[in-house]
mmCIF file of C-alpha atoms and ligand atoms in Angstrom:
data_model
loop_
_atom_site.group_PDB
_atom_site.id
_atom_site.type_symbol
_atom_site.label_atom_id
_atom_site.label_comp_id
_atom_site.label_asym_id
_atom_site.label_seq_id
_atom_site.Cartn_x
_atom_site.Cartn_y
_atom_site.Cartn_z
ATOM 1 C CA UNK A 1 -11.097 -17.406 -5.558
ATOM 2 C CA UNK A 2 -13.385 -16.850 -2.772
ATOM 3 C CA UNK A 3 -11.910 -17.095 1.234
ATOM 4 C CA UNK A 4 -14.101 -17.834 3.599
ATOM 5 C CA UNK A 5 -11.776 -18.247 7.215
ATOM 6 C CA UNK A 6 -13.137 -19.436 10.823
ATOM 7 C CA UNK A 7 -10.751 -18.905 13.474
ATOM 8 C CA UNK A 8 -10.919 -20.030 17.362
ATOM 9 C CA UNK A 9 -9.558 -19.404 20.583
ATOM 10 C CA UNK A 10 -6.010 -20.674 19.144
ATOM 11 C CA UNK A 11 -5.408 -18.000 17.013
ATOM 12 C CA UNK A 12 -5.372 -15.938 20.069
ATOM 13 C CA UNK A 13 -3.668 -18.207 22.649
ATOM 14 C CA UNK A 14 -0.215 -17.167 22.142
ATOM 15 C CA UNK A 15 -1.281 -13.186 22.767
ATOM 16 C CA UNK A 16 -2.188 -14.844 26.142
ATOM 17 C CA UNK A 17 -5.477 -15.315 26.137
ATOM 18 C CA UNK A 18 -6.249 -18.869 27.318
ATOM 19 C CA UNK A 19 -7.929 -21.107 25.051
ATOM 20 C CA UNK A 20 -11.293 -23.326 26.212
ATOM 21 C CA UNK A 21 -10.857 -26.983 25.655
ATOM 22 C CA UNK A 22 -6.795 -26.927 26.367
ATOM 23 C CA UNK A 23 -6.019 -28.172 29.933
ATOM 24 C CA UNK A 24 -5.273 -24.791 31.073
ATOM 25 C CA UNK A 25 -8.496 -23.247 29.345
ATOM 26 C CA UNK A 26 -11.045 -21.846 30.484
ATOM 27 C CA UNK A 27 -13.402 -24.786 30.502
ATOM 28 C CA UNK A 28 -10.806 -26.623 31.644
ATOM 29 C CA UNK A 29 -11.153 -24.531 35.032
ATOM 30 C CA UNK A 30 -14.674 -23.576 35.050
ATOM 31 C CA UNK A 31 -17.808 -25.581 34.363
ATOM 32 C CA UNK A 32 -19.780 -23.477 31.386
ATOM 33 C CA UNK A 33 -22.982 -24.334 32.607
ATOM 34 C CA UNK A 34 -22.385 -22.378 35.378
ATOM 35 C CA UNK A 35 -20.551 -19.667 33.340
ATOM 36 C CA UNK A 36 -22.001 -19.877 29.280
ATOM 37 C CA UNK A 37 -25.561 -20.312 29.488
ATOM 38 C CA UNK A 38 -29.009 -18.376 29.929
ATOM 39 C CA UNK A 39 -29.956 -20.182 32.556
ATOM 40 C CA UNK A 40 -26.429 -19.558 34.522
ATOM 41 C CA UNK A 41 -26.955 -16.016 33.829
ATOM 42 C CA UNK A 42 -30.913 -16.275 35.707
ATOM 43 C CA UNK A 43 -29.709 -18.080 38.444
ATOM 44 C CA UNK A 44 -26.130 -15.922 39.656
ATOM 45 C CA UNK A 45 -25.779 -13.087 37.192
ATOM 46 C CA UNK A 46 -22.811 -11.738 39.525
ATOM 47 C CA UNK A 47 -20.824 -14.849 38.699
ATOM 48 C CA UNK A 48 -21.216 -14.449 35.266
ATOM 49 C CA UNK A 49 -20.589 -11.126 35.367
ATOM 50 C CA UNK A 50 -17.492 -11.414 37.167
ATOM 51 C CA UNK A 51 -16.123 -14.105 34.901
ATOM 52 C CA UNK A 52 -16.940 -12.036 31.758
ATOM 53 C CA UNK A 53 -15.389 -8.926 33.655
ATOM 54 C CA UNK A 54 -12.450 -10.660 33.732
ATOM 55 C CA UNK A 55 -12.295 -11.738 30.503
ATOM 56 C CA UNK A 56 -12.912 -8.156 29.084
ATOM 57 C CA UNK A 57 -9.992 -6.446 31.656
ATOM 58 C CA UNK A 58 -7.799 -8.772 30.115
ATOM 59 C CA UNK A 59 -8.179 -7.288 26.882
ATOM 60 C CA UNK A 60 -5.901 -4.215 27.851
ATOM 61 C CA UNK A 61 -2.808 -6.133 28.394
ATOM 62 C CA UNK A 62 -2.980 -8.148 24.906
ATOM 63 C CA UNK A 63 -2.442 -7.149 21.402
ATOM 64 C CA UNK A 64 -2.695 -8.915 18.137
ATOM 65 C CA UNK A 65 0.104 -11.202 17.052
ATOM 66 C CA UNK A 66 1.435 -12.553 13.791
ATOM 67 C CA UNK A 67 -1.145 -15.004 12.632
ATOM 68 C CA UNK A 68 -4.390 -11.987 13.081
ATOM 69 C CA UNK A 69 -1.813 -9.282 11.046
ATOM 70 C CA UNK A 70 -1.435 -12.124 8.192
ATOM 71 C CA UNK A 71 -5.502 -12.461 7.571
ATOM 72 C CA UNK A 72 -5.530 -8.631 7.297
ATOM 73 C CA UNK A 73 -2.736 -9.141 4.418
ATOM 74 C CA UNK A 74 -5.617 -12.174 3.222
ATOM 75 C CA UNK A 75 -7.983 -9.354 3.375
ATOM 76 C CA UNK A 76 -6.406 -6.921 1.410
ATOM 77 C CA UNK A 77 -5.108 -9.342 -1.111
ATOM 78 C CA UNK A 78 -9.006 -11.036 -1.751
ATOM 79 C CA UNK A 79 -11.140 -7.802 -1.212
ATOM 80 C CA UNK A 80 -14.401 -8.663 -1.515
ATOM 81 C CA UNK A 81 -14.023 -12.377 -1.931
ATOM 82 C CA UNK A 82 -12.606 -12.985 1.754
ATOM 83 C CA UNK A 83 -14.847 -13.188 4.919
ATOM 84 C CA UNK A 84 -13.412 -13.932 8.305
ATOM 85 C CA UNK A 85 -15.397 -15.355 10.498
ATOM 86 C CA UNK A 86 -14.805 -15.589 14.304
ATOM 87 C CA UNK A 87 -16.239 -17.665 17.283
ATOM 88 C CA UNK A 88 -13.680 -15.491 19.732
ATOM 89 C CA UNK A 89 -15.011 -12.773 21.258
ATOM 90 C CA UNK A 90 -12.083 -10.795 22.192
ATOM 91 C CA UNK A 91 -10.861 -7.927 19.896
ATOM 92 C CA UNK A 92 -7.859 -8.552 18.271
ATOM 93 C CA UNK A 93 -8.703 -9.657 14.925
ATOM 94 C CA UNK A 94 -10.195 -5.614 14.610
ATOM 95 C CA UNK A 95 -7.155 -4.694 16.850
ATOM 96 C CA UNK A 96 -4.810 -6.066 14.271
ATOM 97 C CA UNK A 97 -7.066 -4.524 11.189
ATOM 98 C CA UNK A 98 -9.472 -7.004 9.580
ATOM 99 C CA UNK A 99 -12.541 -5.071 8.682
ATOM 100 C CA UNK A 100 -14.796 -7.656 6.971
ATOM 101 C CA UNK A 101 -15.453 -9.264 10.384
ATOM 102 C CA UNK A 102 -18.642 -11.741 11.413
ATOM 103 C CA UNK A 103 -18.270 -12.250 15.108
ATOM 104 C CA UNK A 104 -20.598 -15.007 15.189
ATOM 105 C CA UNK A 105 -20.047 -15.342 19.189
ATOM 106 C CA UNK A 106 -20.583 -12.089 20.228
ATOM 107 C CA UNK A 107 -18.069 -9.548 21.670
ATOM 108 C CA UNK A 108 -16.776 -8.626 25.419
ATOM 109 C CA UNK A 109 -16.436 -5.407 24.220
ATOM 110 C CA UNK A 110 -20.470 -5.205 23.443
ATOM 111 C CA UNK A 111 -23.274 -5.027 26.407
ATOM 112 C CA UNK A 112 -26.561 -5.730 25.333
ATOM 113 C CA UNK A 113 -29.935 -4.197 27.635
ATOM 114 C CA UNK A 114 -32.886 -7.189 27.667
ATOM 115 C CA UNK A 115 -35.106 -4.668 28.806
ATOM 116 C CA UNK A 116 -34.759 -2.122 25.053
ATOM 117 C CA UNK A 117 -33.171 -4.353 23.079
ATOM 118 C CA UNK A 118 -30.184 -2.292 22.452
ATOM 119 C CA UNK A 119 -26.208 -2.606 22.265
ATOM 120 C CA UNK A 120 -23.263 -1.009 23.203
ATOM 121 C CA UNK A 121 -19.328 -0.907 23.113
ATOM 122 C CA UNK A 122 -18.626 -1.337 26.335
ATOM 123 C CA UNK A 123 -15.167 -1.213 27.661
ATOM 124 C CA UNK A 124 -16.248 -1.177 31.640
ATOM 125 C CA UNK A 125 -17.152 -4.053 33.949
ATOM 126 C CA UNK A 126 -20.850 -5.229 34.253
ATOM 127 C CA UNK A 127 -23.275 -5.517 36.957
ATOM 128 C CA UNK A 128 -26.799 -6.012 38.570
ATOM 129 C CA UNK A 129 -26.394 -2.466 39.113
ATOM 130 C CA UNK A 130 -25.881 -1.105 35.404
ATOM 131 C CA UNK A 131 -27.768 0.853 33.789
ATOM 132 C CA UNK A 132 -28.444 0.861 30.340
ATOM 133 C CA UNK A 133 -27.656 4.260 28.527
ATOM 134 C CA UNK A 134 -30.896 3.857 26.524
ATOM 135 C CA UNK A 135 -33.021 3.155 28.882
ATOM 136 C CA UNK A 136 -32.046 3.562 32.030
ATOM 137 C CA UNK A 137 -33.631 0.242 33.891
ATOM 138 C CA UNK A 138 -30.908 -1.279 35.593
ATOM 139 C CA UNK A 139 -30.523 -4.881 36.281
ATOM 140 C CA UNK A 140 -30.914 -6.069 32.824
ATOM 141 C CA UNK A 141 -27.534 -5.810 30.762
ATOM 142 C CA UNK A 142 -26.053 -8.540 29.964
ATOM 143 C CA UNK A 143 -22.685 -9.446 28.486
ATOM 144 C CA UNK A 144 -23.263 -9.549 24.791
ATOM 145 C CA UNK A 145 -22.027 -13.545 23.943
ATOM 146 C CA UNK A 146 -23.705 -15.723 22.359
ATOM 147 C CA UNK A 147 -24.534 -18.390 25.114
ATOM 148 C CA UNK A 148 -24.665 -22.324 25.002
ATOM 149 C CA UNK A 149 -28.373 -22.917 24.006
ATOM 150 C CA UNK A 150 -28.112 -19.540 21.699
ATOM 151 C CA UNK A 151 -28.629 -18.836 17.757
ATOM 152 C CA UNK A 152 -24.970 -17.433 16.812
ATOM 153 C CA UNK A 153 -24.900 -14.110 15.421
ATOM 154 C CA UNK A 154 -25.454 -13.361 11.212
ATOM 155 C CA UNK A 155 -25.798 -16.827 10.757
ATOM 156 C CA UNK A 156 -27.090 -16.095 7.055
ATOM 157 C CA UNK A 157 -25.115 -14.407 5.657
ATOM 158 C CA UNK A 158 -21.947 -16.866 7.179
ATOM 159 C CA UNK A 159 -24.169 -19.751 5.231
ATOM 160 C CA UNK A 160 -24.354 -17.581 1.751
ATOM 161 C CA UNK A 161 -20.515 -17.326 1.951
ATOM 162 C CA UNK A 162 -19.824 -20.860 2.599
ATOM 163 C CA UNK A 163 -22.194 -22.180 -0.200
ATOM 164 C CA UNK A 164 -20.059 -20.247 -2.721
ATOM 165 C CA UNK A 165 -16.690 -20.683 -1.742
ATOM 166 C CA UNK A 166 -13.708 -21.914 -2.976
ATOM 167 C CA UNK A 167 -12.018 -22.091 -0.128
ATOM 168 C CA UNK A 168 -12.463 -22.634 3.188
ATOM 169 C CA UNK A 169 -9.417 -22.503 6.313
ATOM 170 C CA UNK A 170 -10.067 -23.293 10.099
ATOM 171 C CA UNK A 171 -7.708 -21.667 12.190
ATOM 172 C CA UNK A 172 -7.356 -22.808 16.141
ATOM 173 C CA UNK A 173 -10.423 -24.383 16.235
ATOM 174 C CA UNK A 174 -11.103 -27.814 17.794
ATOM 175 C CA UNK A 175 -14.221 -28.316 16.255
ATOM 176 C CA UNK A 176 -16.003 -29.221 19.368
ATOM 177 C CA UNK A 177 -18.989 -26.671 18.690
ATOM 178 C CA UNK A 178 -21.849 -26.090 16.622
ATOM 179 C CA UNK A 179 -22.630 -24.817 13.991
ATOM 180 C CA UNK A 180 -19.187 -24.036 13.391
ATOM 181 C CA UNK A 181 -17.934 -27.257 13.765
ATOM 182 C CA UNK A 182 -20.014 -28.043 10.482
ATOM 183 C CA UNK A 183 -18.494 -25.259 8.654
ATOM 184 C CA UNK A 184 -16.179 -27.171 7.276
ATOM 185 C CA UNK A 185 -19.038 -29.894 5.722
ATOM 186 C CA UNK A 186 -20.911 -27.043 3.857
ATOM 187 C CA UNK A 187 -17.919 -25.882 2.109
ATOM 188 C CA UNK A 188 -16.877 -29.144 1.143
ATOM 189 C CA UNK A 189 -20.343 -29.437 0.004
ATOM 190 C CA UNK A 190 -20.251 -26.285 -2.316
ATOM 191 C CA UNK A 191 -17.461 -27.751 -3.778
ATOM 192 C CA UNK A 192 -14.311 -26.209 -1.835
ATOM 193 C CA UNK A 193 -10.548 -26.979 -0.904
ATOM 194 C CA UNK A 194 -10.845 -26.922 3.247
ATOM 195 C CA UNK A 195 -7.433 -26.519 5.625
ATOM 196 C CA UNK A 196 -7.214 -27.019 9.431
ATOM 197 C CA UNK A 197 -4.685 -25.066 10.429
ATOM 198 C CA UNK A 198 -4.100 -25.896 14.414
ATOM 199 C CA UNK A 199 -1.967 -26.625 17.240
ATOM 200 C CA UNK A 200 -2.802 -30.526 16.800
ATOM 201 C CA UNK A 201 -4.691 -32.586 14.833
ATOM 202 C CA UNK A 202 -8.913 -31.961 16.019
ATOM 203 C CA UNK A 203 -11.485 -33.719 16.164
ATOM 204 C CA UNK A 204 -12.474 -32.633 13.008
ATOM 205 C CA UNK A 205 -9.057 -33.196 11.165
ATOM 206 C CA UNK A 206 -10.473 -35.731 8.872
ATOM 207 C CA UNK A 207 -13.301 -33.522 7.769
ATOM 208 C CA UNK A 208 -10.449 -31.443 5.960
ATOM 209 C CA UNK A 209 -8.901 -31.942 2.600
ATOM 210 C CA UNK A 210 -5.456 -30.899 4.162
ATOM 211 C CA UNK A 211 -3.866 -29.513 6.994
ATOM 212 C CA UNK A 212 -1.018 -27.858 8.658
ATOM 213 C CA UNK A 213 -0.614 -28.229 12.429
ATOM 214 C CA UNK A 214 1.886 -26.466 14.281
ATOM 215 C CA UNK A 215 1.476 -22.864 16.339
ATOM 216 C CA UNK A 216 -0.877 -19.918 14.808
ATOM 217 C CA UNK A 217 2.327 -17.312 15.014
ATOM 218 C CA UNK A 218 4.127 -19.943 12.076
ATOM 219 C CA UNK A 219 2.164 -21.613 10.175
ATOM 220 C CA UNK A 220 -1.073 -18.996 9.574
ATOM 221 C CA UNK A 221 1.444 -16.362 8.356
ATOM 222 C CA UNK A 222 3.617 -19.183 6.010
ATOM 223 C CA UNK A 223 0.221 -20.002 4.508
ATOM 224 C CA UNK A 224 -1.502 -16.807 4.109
ATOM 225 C CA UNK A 225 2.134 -16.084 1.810
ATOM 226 C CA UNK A 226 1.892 -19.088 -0.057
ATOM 227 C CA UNK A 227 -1.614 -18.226 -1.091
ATOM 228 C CA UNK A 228 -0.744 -14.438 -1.772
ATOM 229 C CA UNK A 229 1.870 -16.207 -3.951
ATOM 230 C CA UNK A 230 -0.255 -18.509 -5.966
ATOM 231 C CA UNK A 231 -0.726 -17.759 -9.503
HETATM 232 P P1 OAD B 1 -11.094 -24.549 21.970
HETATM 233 O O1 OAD B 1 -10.433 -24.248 23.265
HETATM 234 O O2 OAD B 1 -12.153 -25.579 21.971
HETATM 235 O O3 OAD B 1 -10.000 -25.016 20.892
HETATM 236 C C1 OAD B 1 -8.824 -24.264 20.681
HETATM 237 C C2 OAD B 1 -7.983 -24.978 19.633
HETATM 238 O O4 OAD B 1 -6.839 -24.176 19.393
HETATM 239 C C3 OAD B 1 -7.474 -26.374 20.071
HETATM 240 O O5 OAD B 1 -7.710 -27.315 19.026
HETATM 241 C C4 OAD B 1 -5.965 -26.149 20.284
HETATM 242 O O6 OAD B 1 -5.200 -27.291 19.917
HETATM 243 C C5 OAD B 1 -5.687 -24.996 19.340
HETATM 244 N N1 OAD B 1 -4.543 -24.156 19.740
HETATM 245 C C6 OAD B 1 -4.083 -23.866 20.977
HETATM 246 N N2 OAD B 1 -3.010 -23.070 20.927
HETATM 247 C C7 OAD B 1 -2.768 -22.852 19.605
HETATM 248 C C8 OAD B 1 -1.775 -22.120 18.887
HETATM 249 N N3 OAD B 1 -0.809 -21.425 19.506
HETATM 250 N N4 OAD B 1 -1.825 -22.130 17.529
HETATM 251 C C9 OAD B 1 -2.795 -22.821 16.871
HETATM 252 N N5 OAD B 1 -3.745 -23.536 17.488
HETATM 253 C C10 OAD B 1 -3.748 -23.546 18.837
HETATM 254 O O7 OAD B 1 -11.619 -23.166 21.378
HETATM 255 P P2 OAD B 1 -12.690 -22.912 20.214
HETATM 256 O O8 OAD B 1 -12.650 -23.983 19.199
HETATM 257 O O9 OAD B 1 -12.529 -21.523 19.783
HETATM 258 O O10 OAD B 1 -17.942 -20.297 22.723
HETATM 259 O O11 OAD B 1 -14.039 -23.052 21.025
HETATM 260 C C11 OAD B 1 -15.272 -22.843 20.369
HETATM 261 C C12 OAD B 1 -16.247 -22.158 21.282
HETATM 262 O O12 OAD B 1 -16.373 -22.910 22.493
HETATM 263 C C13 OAD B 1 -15.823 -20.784 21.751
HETATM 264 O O13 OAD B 1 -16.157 -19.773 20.840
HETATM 265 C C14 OAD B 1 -16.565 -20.620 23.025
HETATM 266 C C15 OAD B 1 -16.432 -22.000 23.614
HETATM 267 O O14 OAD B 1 -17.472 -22.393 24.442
HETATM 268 C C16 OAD B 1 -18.550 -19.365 23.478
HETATM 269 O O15 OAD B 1 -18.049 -18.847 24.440
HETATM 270 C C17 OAD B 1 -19.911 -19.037 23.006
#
């Protein structure tokens, strides 16, 4: 059987990062044109960088919980015939030990230089004043997410492994953007079983053959067993 598994910002939410969409996320607070777009980044790149600064600092005081440790058991069990696939760009899905990763958002912990092109881990904050350790110009690193407006990452070879799946699980998702959102239409297309697993019903609950709804921490780890367990 072949995995393919799309998590969101609520697989993370009870590590303590704050979700988006949920009224104390972070587009609940902030407006993401200002924050999550190109064109935000032209116009006050010390905003953005500040909010993204944040965002990465908070990564020190968080670890991995329950529901990322059972998709590394996934992993293990399925080999080769699981992908993950994540629109969050912290780290704890590689904190807790998944290796076949596709962060399809980007990654706080990745800076990328507009001026050479290049990448790199990056655990310090950004600013006008950085300097890329290629190249040296300064003023043009930018945090390396995958904007509003922006083609998400390995988008390819996340297509080849939902055309040929079996099955397909949404995990803290609420289906609010695209491409992902469509995942789940593509592998119901190629023929597979597809599972929200979330808080709540989405907006995209009916798109799913099933569904469990009820917090990450319980019900990701109570599946992940049951499948582990099927014959
Ligand atoms: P959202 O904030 O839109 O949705 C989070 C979902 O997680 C909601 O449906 C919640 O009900 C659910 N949730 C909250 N706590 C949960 C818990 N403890 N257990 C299970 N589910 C829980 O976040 P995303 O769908 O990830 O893009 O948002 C998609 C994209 O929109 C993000 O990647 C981000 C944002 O703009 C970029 O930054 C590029």
């Amino acid at each position: 059987m072949k995995i393919v598994v799309l998590t969101g910002a609520g697989i993370s939410a009870e590590s303590g990062l704050a979700t988006f969409r949920d009224p104390d996320g972070a587009w609940a607070k902030h407006d993401p044109q200002k924050l999550a777009t190109p064109e935000a980044f032209a116009a006050d790149p010390a905003l953005v960088h500040a909010f993204y600064n944040a965002r990465r600092a908070q990564l020190r005081d968080v670890a991995p919980n329950e529901a990322h440790q059972a998709l590394v058991r996934l992993e293990a069990a399925f080999g080769r015939d699981f992908l993950l696939v994540t629109q969050n760009v912290d780290d704890l899905h590689e904190r807790a030990g998944s290796k076949d990763l596709v962060h399809m958002h980007g990654r706080l912990r990745s800076a990328w230089c507009r001026a050479c092109d290049t990448r790199h881990d990056w655990d310090d904050d950004l600013s006008t004043e950085t300097a890329c350790p290629a190249c040296g110009k300064t003023g043009l690193m930018r945090p390396d997410i995958v904007w509003f407006g922006e083609m998400p990452y390995r988008m390819d070879e996340i297509l080849r492994a939902l055309d040929c799946c079996d099955l397909f699980i949404a995990i803290g998702t609420s289906g609010a953007v695209y491409p992902a959102a469509g995942f789940v239409d593509i592998a119901a297309n190629a023929g597979a079983e597809t599972i929200e697993l979330n808080l709540q019903p989405s907006d995209g609950t009916a798109l799913f053959n099933d569904y469990r709804h009820g917090a990450a921490t319980r019900i990701v780890p109570a599946f992940v067993d049951e499948l582990i367990g099927r014959p």
